[in-house]
XYZ file of C-alpha atoms in Angstrom:
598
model
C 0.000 0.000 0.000
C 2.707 2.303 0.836
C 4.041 1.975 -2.635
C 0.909 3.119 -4.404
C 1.552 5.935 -2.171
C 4.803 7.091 -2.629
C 6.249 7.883 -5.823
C 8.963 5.620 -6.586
C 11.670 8.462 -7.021
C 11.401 9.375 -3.238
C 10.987 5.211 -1.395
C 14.541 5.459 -0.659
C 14.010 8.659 1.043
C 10.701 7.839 2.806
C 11.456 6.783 6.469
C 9.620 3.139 7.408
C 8.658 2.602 10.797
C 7.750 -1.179 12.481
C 5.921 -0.919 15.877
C 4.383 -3.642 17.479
C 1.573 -3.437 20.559
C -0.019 -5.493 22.966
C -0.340 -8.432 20.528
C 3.912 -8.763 20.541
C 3.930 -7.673 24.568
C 2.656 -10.843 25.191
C 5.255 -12.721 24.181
C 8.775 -13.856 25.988
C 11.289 -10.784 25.581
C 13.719 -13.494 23.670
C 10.831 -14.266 21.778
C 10.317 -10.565 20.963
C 14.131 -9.888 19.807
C 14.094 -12.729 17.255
C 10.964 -11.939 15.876
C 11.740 -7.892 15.457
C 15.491 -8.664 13.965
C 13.883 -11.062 11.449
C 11.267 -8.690 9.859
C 14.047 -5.918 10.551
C 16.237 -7.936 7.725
C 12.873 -8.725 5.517
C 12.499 -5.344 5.300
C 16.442 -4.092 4.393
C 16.417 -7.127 1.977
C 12.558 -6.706 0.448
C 12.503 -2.983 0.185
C 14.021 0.143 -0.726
C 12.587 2.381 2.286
C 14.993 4.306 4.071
C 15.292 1.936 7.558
C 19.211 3.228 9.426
C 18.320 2.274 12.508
C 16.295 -1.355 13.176
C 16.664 -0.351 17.263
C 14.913 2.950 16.768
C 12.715 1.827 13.875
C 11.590 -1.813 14.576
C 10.578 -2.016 18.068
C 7.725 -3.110 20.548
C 6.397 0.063 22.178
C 4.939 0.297 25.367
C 1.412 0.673 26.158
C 1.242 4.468 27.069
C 3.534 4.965 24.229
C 0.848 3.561 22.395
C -2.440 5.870 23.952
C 0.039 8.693 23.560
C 0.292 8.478 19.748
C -3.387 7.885 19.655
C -4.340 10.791 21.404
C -2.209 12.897 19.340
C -4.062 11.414 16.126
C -7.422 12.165 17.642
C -6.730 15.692 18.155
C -4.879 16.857 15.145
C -7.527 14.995 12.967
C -10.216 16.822 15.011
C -8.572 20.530 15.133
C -8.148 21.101 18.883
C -4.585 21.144 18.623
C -4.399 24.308 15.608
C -7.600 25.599 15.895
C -8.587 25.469 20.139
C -11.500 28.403 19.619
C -13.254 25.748 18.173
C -13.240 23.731 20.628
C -13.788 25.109 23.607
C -14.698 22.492 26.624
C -14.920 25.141 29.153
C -12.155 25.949 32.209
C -9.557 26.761 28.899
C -9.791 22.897 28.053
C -9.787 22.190 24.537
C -8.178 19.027 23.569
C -10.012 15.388 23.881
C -9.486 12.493 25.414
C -8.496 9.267 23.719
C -9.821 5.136 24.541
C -8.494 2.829 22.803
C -9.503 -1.357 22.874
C -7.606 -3.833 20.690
C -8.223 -7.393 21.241
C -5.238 -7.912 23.783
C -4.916 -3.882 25.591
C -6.604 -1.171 26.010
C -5.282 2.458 27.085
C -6.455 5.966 28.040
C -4.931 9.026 27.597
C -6.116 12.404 28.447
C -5.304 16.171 29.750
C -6.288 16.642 33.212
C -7.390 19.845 34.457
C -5.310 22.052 35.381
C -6.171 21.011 39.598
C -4.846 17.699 38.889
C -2.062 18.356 36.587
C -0.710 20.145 39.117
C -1.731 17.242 41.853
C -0.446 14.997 39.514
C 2.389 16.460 37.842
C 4.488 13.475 38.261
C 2.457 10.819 36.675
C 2.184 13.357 33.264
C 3.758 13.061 30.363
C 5.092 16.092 28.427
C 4.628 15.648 25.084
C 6.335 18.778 23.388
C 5.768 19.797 19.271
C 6.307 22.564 17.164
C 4.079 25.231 15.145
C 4.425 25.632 11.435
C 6.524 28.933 12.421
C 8.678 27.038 15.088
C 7.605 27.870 17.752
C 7.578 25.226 20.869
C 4.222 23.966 22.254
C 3.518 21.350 25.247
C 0.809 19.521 26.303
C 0.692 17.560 29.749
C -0.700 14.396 29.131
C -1.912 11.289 31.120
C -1.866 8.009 29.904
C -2.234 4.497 31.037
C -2.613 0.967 29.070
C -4.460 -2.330 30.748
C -2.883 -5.654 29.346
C -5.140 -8.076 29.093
C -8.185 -5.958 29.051
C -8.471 -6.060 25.521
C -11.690 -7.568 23.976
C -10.337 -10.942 22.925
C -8.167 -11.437 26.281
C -10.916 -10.527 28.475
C -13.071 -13.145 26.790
C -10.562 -15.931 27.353
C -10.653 -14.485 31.506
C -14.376 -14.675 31.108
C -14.983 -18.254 29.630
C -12.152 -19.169 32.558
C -13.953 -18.196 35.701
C -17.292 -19.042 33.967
C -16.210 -22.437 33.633
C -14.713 -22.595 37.414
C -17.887 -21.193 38.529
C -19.460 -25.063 37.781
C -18.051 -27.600 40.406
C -18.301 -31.040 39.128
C -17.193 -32.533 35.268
C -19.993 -30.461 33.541
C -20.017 -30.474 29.344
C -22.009 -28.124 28.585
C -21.962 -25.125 30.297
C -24.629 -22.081 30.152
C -23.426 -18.512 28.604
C -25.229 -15.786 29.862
C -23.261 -13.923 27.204
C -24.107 -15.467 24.171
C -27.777 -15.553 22.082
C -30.154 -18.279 22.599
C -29.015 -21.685 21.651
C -26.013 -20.849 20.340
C -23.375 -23.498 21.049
C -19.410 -22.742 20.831
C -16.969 -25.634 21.331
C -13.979 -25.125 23.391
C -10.982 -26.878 21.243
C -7.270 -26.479 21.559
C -7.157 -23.545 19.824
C -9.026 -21.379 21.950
C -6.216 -20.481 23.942
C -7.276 -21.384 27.342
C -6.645 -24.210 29.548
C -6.106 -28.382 29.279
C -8.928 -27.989 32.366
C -11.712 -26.011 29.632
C -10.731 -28.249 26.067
C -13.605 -30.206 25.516
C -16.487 -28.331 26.701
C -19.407 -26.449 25.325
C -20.790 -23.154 26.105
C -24.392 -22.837 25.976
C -26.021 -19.315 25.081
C -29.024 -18.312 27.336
C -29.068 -14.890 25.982
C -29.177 -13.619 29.623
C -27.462 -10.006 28.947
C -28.251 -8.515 32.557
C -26.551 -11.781 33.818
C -23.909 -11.242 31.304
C -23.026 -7.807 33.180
C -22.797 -9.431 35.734
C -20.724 -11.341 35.280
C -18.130 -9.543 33.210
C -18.155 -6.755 36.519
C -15.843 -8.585 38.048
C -13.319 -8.782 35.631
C -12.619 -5.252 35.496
C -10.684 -5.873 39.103
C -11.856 -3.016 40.649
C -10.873 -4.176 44.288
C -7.352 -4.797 43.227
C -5.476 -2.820 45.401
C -5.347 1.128 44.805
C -1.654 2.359 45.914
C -1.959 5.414 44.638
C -5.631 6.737 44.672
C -7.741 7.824 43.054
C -7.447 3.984 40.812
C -9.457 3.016 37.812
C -9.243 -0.995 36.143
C -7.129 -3.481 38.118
C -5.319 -0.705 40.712
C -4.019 1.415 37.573
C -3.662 5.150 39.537
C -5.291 7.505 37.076
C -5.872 11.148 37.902
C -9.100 12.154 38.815
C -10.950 12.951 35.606
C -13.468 15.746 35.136
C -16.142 15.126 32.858
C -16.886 18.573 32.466
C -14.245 19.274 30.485
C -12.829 16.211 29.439
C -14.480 14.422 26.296
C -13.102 11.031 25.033
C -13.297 9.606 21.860
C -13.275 5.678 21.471
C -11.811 3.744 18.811
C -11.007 0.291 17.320
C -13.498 -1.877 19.722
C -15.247 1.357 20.915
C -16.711 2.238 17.170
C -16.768 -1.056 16.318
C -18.729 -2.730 19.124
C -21.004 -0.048 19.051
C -21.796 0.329 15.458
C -21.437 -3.371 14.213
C -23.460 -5.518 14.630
C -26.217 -2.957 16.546
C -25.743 0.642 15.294
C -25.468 1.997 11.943
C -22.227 4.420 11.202
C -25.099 7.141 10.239
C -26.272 6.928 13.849
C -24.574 8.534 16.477
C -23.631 6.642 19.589
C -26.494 7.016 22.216
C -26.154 4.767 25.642
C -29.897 4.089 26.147
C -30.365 2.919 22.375
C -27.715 0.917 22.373
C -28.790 -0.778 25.469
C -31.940 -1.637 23.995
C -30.583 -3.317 20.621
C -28.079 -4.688 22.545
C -30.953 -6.518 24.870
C -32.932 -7.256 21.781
C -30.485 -9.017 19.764
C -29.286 -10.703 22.468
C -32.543 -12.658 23.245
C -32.940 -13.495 19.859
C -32.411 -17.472 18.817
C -29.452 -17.936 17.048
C -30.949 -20.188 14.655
C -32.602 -17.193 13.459
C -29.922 -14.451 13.826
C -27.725 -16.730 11.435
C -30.663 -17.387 8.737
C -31.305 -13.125 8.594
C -27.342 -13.010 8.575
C -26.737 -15.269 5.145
C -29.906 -14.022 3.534
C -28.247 -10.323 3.894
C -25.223 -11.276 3.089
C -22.923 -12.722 0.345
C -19.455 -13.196 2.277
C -21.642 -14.063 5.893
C -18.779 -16.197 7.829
C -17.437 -12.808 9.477
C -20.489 -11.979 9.900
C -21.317 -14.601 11.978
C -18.340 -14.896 14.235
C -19.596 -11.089 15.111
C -22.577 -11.957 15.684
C -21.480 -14.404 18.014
C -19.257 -12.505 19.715
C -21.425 -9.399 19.886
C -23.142 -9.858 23.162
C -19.590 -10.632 25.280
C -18.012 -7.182 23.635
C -21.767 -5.070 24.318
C -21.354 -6.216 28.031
C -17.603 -5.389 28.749
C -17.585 -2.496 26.374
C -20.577 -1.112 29.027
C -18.685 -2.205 31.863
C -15.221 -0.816 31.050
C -17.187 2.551 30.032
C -19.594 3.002 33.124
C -18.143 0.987 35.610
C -14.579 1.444 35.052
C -13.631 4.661 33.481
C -16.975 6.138 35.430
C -18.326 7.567 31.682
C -21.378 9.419 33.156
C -24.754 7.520 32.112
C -25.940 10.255 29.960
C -27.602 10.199 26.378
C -31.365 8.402 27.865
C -33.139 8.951 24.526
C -32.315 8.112 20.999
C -30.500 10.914 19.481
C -31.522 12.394 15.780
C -28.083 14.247 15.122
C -26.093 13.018 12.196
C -22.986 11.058 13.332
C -19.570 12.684 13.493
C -18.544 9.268 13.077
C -18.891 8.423 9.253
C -16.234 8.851 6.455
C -18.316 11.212 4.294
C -19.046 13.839 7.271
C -17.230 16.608 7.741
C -16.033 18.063 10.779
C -18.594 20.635 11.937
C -21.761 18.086 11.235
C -21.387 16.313 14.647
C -19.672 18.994 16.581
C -22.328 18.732 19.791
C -21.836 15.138 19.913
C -18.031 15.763 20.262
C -19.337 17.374 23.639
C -20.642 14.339 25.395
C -18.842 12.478 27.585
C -18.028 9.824 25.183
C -18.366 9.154 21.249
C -17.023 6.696 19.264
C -15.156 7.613 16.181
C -14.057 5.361 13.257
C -12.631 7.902 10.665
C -12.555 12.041 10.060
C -13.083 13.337 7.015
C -12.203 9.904 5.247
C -8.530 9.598 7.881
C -8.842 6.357 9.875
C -8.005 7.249 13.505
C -5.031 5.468 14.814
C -2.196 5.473 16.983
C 0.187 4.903 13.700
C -0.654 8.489 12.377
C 0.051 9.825 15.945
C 3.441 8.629 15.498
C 3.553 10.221 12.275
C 2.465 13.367 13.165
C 5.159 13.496 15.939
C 7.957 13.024 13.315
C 6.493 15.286 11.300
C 6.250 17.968 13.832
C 10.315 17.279 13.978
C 11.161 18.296 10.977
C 9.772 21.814 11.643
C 13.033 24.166 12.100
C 12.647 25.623 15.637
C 12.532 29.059 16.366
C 14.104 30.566 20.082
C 13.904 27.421 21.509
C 15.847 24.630 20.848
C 14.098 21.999 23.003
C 13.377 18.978 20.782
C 10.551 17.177 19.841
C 8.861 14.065 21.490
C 7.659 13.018 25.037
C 8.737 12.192 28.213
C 8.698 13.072 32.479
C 6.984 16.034 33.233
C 10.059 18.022 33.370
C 9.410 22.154 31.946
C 11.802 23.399 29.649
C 13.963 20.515 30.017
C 14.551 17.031 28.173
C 14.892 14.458 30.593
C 16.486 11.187 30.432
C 13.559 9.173 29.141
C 12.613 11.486 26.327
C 11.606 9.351 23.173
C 12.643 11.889 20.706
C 10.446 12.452 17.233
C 12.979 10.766 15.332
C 13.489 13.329 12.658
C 15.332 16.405 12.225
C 14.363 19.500 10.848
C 14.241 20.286 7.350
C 16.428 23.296 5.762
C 15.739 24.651 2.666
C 19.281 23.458 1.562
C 18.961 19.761 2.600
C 15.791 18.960 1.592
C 15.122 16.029 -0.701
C 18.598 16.340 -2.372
C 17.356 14.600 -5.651
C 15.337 17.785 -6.249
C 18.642 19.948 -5.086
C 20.718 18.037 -7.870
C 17.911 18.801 -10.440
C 17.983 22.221 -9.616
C 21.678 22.626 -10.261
C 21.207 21.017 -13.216
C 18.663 23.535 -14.292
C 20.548 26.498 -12.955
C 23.721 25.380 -14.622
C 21.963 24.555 -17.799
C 20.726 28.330 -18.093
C 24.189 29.978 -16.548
C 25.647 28.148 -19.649
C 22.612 29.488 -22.144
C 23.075 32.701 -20.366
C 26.679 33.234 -21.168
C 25.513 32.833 -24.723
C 23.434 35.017 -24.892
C 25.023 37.463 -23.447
C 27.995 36.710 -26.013
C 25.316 36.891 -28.925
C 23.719 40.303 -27.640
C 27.481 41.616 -27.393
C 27.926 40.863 -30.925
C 25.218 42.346 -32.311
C 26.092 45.474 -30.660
C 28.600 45.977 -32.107
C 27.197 44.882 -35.742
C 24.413 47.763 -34.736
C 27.137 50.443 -34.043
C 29.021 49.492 -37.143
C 26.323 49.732 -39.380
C 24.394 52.022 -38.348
C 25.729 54.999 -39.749
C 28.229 54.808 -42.625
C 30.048 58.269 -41.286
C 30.178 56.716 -38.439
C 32.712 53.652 -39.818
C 34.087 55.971 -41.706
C 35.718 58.012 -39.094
C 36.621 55.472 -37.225
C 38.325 53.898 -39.882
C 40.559 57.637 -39.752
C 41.149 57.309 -36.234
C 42.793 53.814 -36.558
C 44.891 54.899 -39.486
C 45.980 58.066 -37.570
C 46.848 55.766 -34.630
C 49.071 53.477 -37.042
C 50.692 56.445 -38.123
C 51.595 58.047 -34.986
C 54.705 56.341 -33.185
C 53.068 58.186 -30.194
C 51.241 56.207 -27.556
C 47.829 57.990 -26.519
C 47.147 57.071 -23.097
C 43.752 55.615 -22.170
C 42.568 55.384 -25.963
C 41.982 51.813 -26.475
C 40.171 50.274 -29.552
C 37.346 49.380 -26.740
C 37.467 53.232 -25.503
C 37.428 54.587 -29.408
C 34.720 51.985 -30.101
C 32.448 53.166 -27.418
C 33.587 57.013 -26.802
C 30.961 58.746 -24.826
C 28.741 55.334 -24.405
C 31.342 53.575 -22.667
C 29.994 53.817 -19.301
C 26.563 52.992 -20.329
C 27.750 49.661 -22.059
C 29.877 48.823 -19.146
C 27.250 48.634 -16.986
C 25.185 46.453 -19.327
C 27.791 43.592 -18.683
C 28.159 44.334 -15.105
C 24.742 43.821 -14.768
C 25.091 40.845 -16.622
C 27.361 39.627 -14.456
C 25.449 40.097 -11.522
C 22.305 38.395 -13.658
C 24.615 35.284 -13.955
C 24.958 34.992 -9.896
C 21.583 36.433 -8.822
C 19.252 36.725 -11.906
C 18.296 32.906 -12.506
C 14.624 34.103 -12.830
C 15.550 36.826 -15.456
C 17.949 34.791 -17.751
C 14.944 32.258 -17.737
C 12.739 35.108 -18.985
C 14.904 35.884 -21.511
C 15.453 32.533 -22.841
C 12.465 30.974 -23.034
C 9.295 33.361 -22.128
C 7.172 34.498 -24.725
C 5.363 37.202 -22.711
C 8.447 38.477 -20.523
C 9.893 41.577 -20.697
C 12.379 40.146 -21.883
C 11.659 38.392 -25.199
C 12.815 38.094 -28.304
C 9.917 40.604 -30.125
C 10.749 43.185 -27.289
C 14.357 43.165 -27.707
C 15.254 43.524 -31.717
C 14.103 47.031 -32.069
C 17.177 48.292 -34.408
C 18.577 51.924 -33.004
C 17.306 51.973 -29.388
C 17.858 48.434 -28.349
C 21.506 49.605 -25.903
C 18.981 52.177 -24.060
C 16.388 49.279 -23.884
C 18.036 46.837 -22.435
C 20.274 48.978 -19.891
C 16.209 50.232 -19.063
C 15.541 46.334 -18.394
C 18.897 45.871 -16.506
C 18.060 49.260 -13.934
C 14.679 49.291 -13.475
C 14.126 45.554 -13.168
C 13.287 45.112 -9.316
C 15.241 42.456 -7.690
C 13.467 39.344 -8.026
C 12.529 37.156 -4.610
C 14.430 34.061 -4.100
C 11.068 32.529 -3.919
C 10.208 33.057 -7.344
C 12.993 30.841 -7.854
C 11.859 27.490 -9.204
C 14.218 25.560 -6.858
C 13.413 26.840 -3.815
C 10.004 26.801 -4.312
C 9.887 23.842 -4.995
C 11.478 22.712 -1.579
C 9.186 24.930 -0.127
C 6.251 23.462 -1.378
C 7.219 20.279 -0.495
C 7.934 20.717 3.090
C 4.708 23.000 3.483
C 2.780 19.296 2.229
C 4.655 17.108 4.822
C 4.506 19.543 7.614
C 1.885 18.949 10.344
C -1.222 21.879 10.776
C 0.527 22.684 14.311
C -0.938 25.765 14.792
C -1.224 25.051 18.659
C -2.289 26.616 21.851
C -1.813 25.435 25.587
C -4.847 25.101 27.505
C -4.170 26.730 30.849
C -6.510 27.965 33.269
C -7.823 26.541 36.620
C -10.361 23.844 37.045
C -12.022 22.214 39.361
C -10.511 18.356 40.333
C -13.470 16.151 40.879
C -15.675 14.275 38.915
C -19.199 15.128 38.866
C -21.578 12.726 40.129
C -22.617 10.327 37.492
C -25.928 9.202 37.213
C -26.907 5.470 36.588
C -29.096 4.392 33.463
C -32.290 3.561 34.439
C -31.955 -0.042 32.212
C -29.435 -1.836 34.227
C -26.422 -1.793 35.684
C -23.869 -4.911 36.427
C -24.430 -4.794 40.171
C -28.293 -4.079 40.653
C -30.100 -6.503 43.160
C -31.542 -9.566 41.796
């Protein structure tokens, strides 16, 4: 894909980056080396993309590495970070939060308000990027990952303690969290246990028993050493929901607008409940027959459809119970979705204010931690201006880079070092008109003097006496050369005609391409042959011409266009002003919650 992308003159300049998540954190650190110095060499041997450094660009990156990327995609795709008027949260807050759910992690990452960035200044990370004038700006940022809370590894924990939760050899065991009669065999692929091959889960399509019974697996009473704690004794500042907005992605857009929402539709909590409760009663028999009438390719359909009902009831739990999302949204909304490919920011902009909405792509650009990472780099090849801090993230430390800053990875781009293929072809060009320059300026010379010679026959004539009178004479005349005798009282005029050519062939690129090939410069050919007056014409040309910009020069802009593409819109502002630090009180949705009384 990235070929289709780039054009083939520039792959061995385009940087590649490899970075592997949760998926690859599983594994055995051994495990991890081997695998990330194999596709390292697949990579140096299978392509032409500019890869120095395997350490630096083939690696497994952490978990908050990973929420800090995405919530740098989420906001530069949104605005907040170049245009913060229009988004204005309240208490100078103007950036959003960012969830993230893959099937093995999942991560947070927000700005606190300013109460607990300063109560929390130590858990932040600074995360520091520059403006398209280069000009420094920083954002504090929390972030946190959960491995093992993903959508696919909290399934295996669920089917686990479901299972131990039946004393005795039992079969067949009832699934609260799947649809009537739907029956899913437990091989040795499933990843769990030699205790759980062999048996069968049941659906009941039980879905308040399903919350339930996922509750517990958010490991809430794990203990809190640092409070205030969210999931499984993670410290996480306390969040205000006033002012803080988050935006959910991967699992969070797709849970929700799957198998029970349409992308047109934006996310509403009380809506979704209510598909989610209908679907889930269904029989499965007839689920799957309204699934392959529908559709032509229906096996993923299916395993969705299976898997719906598990990923509706941790999805709610991780939401509500967890982060503490407050149970807003009670009736169906009628806004368009922000949330589609085809809308446009501006469409959806009140349900960016709730508390939570999903969010697959904006304005056509998936959301993802990769173009976070991207946008970083980019952000480093901005020159700086004043301050020399460098891009990237790391402690809390202001106007310092501490030892664990991950820097962008790029460095910034000069007008003289930028994509040197396109220097060389400039040189080319500018050499290939110094030399067409030179001629012309030999042919114009000529012709001079052909015009002076010719143009009066007196003229010749007595110059033709002077030269014999010169012969004759055994006298030398000081200062009367042939050029000064030539020229007599136009000397200085035609003097400065090829001093200004000189100066055209060092600083007059532009012009000498006017003259050479420009049919409506100045300079052309039907302007210039005008028989008596064509010295005073061109010395006209040479002092009135203004000096031309070195932006009209084709080289430079060039460059200039090119780095104005692959810089960043980091037109950015620091949020700044005092809030208040607690969370408001969140009220409970009147369907159900995990814990109610039976």
């Amino acid at each position: 894909m990235a070929l289709s992308e780039v054009p083939s003159e520039n792959v061995s300049k385009t940087p590649i980056f490899l970075m592997a998540t949760a998926g690859v954190r599983l594994l055995p650190e051994p495990q991890q080396a081997s695998l990330l110095k194999g596709v390292c060499k697949f990579l140096q041997m299978n392509t032409k993309f500019h890869l120095p450094d395997c350490g630096e660009r083939v690696q497994v990156i952490s978990g908050e590495t990973e929420g800090l990327y995405g919530w740098i995609a989420t906001n530069y795709l949104l605005g907040a970070l170049d245009r913060p008027k229009e988004h204005v949260h309240g208490k100078g807050h103007h950036t959003y939060g960012f969830l993230d759910m893959g099937g093995a992690s999942a991560q947070i990452a927000f700005a606190p308000n300013t109460t607990e960035a300063e109560r929390h200044a130590n858990d932040l990370k600074l995360v520091r990027m520059r403006r398209l004038d280069g000009s420094s700006v920083e954002y504090k940022v929390f972030t946190a990952t959960w491995l093992g809370f993903g959508a696919n590894k909290a399934r295996l924990r669920y089917i686990q303690s479901l299972v131990e939760s039946y004393d005795g050899p039992v079969d067949e065991i009832p699934d609260p969290c799947m649809p009537k009669g739907l029956r899913s065999y437990l091989g040795e692929n499933s990843g769990l246990g030699k205790s759980i091959i062999g048996k069968t889960l049941v659906g009941t399509g039980a879905f308040d028993e399903c919350l339930k019974r996922t509750y517990p697996l958010l490991r809430k009473d794990a203990p809190c050493e640092d409070h205030p704690c969210l999931l499984n004794g993670q410290h996480v500042p306390a969040i205000d929901f006033e002012v803080n907005h988050f935006i959910g992605v991967s699992e969070y857009w797709h849970t929700t607008h799957g198998v029970f929402g349409k992308e047109q539709q934006a996310y509403d909590l009380a809506s979704y409940q209510q598909k989610v409760l209908a679907f889930c009663s269904r029989e499965w028999a007839s689920i799957e027959s309204d699934i392959v009438k529908r559709k032509k390719s229906a096996a993923q359909k299916i395993q969705d459809a299976q898997e719906a009902c598990f990923k509706a009831s941790w999805l709610i739990n991780v939401l509500y119970e967890g982060i503490g999302i407050p149970r807003l949204g009670l009736g169906l909304s009628s806004r368009p979705s922000f949330n589609t490919t085809y809308d446009k920011p501006g469409n959806g902009r009140q349900d960016l204010l709730n508390s939570f909405q999903p969010i697959d792509t904006v304005e056509g650009v998936e959301v993802s931690w990769t173009l976070g990472k991207m946008v970083l780099y980019a952000s480093g090849q901005i020159s700086p201006h004043l301050s020399s801090l460098p891009v990237g993230f790391g402690s809390n430390v202001a106007s310092k880079t501490p030892s664990d800053f991950e820097h962008a990875g790029s460095l910034p781009l000069t007008s003289d070092s930028y994509f040197d293929s396109e220097d060389s072809d400039i040189d080319n060009d500018n050499t290939f008109g110094n030399q067409t320059l030179y001629s012309i300026l030999a042919l114009m010379f000529v012709a001079l003097l052909v015009v002076f010679f010719l143009q009066r026959p007196d003229r010749s004539r007595r110059i033709q006496n002077i030269w014999r009178r010169r012969q004759s004479s055994r006298k030398p005349r000081s200062g009367l050369s042939l050029t000064n005798k030539i020229f007599g009282r136009g000397t200085a005029n035609y003097e400065r005609i090829l001093e200004q050519g000189e100066a055209t062939r060092y600083e007059l690129d532009d012009y000498s391409e006017g003259i050479i090939g420009s049919d409506s410069s100045d300079g052309s050919h039907a302007n210039r042959y005008h028989g008596p007056g064509v010295p005073k014409v061109v010395l006209g040309r040479l002092e009135e011409g203004q000096q031309p910009s070195v932006m009209d020069r084709t080289g430079l802009v060039l460059r200039t266009e090119s780095r104005e593409r692959l810089a960043p819109n980091l037109q950015m502002l620091n949020a700044g002003r005092r809030s208040r630090a607690t969370s408001p009180t969140r009220l409970k949705s009147p369907l159900m919650t995990p814990t109610q009384a039976e």
